[in-house]
Structure formats: C-alpha cells, structure tokens
Amino acid sequence: MSFDRSIKIAPSILSADFANFGAEIQAIEAQGADWVHVDVMDGHFVPNLTFGPPAVKAFRPHVKTVMDVHLMITPVDPYIQAYADAGADVLTAHVEAGPHTHRTLQAIRAAGMKAGVALNPGTPAEAVEQLLDLTDLVCVMTVNPGFGGQKFIDMTNKVRRLREMIGDRPVHIEIDGGVDPQTAPLVAAAGADVLVAGSAVFKGGSVENPGVYGENIKAVRAAAESAL
Ligand code: DX5
Ligand code: ZN
C-alpha cells in the first residue's frame, strides 16, 4: 500500500446484503470503490453484532483493493493475529477500547498490517497526539458507532485539528458515518482523504443493478473533490 492523500471512497459492507457479501464486494469494486470498509462489531463495545475473523477471511478472496477492517470491539489485542491471518490490510482499533492503545498499534504493525486508530465523536483529537508515529490512519467517527444510516455529526474542527497534528506524516484521515454528497465536501475541505460510506453507496442499488453503486460512489467522490 503506497501512501497518497488523494480522495478514496471506502464503501462499508455493513450496508450490503448480508446474504451476499462476496458478490457485493465484487460489485462495489467493479463500480469504483477504492477500499472496502469492513465493520466488525462485538455487541459489547457497540450495541450491535456483525461478524468476526472467519467471515473476514471469507471476504478476503473477493477484495482486490484494500480490506480496511474497523474493529468496534473490546478487548482488541487477543484478536489482532486472527485478523492478520484473515488478510486485513488495515486494522483499526478504537482509542476508547482500552488503556493501552500505544501497545495495540505496535502489535497491529508487528502482525504486518497498517495500524489505524478510531475516535468516537466525544473523544478529542488530542487523544491520539502521542500515537501519530505508530499509526497509518486516524478514523474520525461522525456517528456514534454501531449502525449504518445515522445522521452525520459535524466533526470538521476535529478533522482540521488532526490534519495540523499529523503534519507531513503519511497518516490517512478517514471519516466514518453519515458520509454522503452533502457532508463529503465539509470533511474533505478540513483535510480528510478516506471517506467511508455505507448507506450513501448501497442505497437504491443491488448486485443485479450495480450501476447505482457506481453512480453513488461517483457522487460522493465528486462532492469531496469539488471542495479541494
Ligand atoms: C458505524 C460504522 C460505519 C457505518 C457507516 O458504526 O462504523 O462504517 O457503517 O454507514 P453510513 O455511511 O450509512 O453511516
Ligand atoms: Zn466503520
């Protein structure tokens, strides 16, 4: 994975057909997705439960781009190797998931993956200030995690602050939650480069009608790029 700060659209398969992940992943990648965002939820850190390492391993052969795994779980450390074995390219842990995020990020990198750290809406940017040399991606949640289709919570000031703190380090700023053509320009202008979008990409489309996915991806990308 080479680093560049161009806008990347990472559809979240949380909004996909749960009975057809392989075909859905192939469809969004064929329709222009840059990354595939995989939302792992444990029903403990967040009030929802999705899937774990065996499912992520099954997704892997269908992902030709980047498998961006977002862990909404606690604890994280006991599962890092399982997600490395499952083929995650990026593995993101929540700073709120435990007291030793510094060690978690070291362990993710040691397992051969890019390390991400995620911040819930109530967590200040400063929470990751000491972690920026250990991370490849900061994920700014713009919804309270657990569900797709929620209303965007404006975090542009946090994004701007992070952009300042990161400086010229090769660290992506990812936005996750409520991203659509209306909200994408706000966060792109503030310095975000990876945009997760679930409902905004999957709405109105299907594996049988994937062109809608392509139109939705193009709309989010164009809106973000128009703000640069
Ligand atoms: C929420 C997940 C997000 C969510 C985004 O907990 O982390 O990735 O799926 O979905 P939308 O884009 O519909 O808000
Ligand atoms: Zn996510």
mmCIF file of C-alpha atoms in Angstrom, residues 119 124-133 138 158-169 171 173:
data_model
loop_
_atom_site.group_PDB
_atom_site.id
_atom_site.type_symbol
_atom_site.label_atom_id
_atom_site.label_comp_id
_atom_site.label_asym_id
_atom_site.label_seq_id
_atom_site.Cartn_x
_atom_site.Cartn_y
_atom_site.Cartn_z
ATOM 1 C CA LEU A 119 -12.083 8.244 17.719
ATOM 2 C CA PRO A 124 -10.876 14.824 21.353
ATOM 3 C CA ALA A 125 -8.187 14.736 18.653
ATOM 4 C CA GLU A 126 -5.572 15.152 21.402
ATOM 5 C CA ALA A 127 -6.303 11.551 22.489
ATOM 6 C CA VAL A 128 -4.111 10.340 19.606
ATOM 7 C CA GLU A 129 -1.427 13.039 19.790
ATOM 8 C CA GLN A 130 1.117 10.585 21.272
ATOM 9 C CA LEU A 131 0.199 7.858 18.773
ATOM 10 C CA LEU A 132 0.787 9.558 15.426
ATOM 11 C CA ASP A 133 4.168 7.911 14.810
ATOM 12 C CA VAL A 138 -6.896 8.028 12.110
ATOM 13 C CA LYS A 158 -11.571 17.767 14.952
ATOM 14 C CA VAL A 159 -10.523 16.851 11.407
ATOM 15 C CA ARG A 160 -8.776 20.205 10.990
ATOM 16 C CA ARG A 161 -7.009 19.756 14.324
ATOM 17 C CA LEU A 162 -5.866 16.251 13.349
ATOM 18 C CA ARG A 163 -4.633 17.490 9.985
ATOM 19 C CA GLU A 164 -2.471 20.041 11.835
ATOM 20 C CA MET A 165 -1.171 17.457 14.316
ATOM 21 C CA ILE A 166 -0.335 14.913 11.592
ATOM 22 C CA GLY A 167 1.700 17.402 9.562
ATOM 23 C CA ASP A 168 3.568 15.628 6.776
ATOM 24 C CA ARG A 169 3.423 12.170 8.359
ATOM 25 C CA VAL A 171 -1.187 9.184 8.021
ATOM 26 C CA ILE A 173 -7.637 10.760 7.960
#
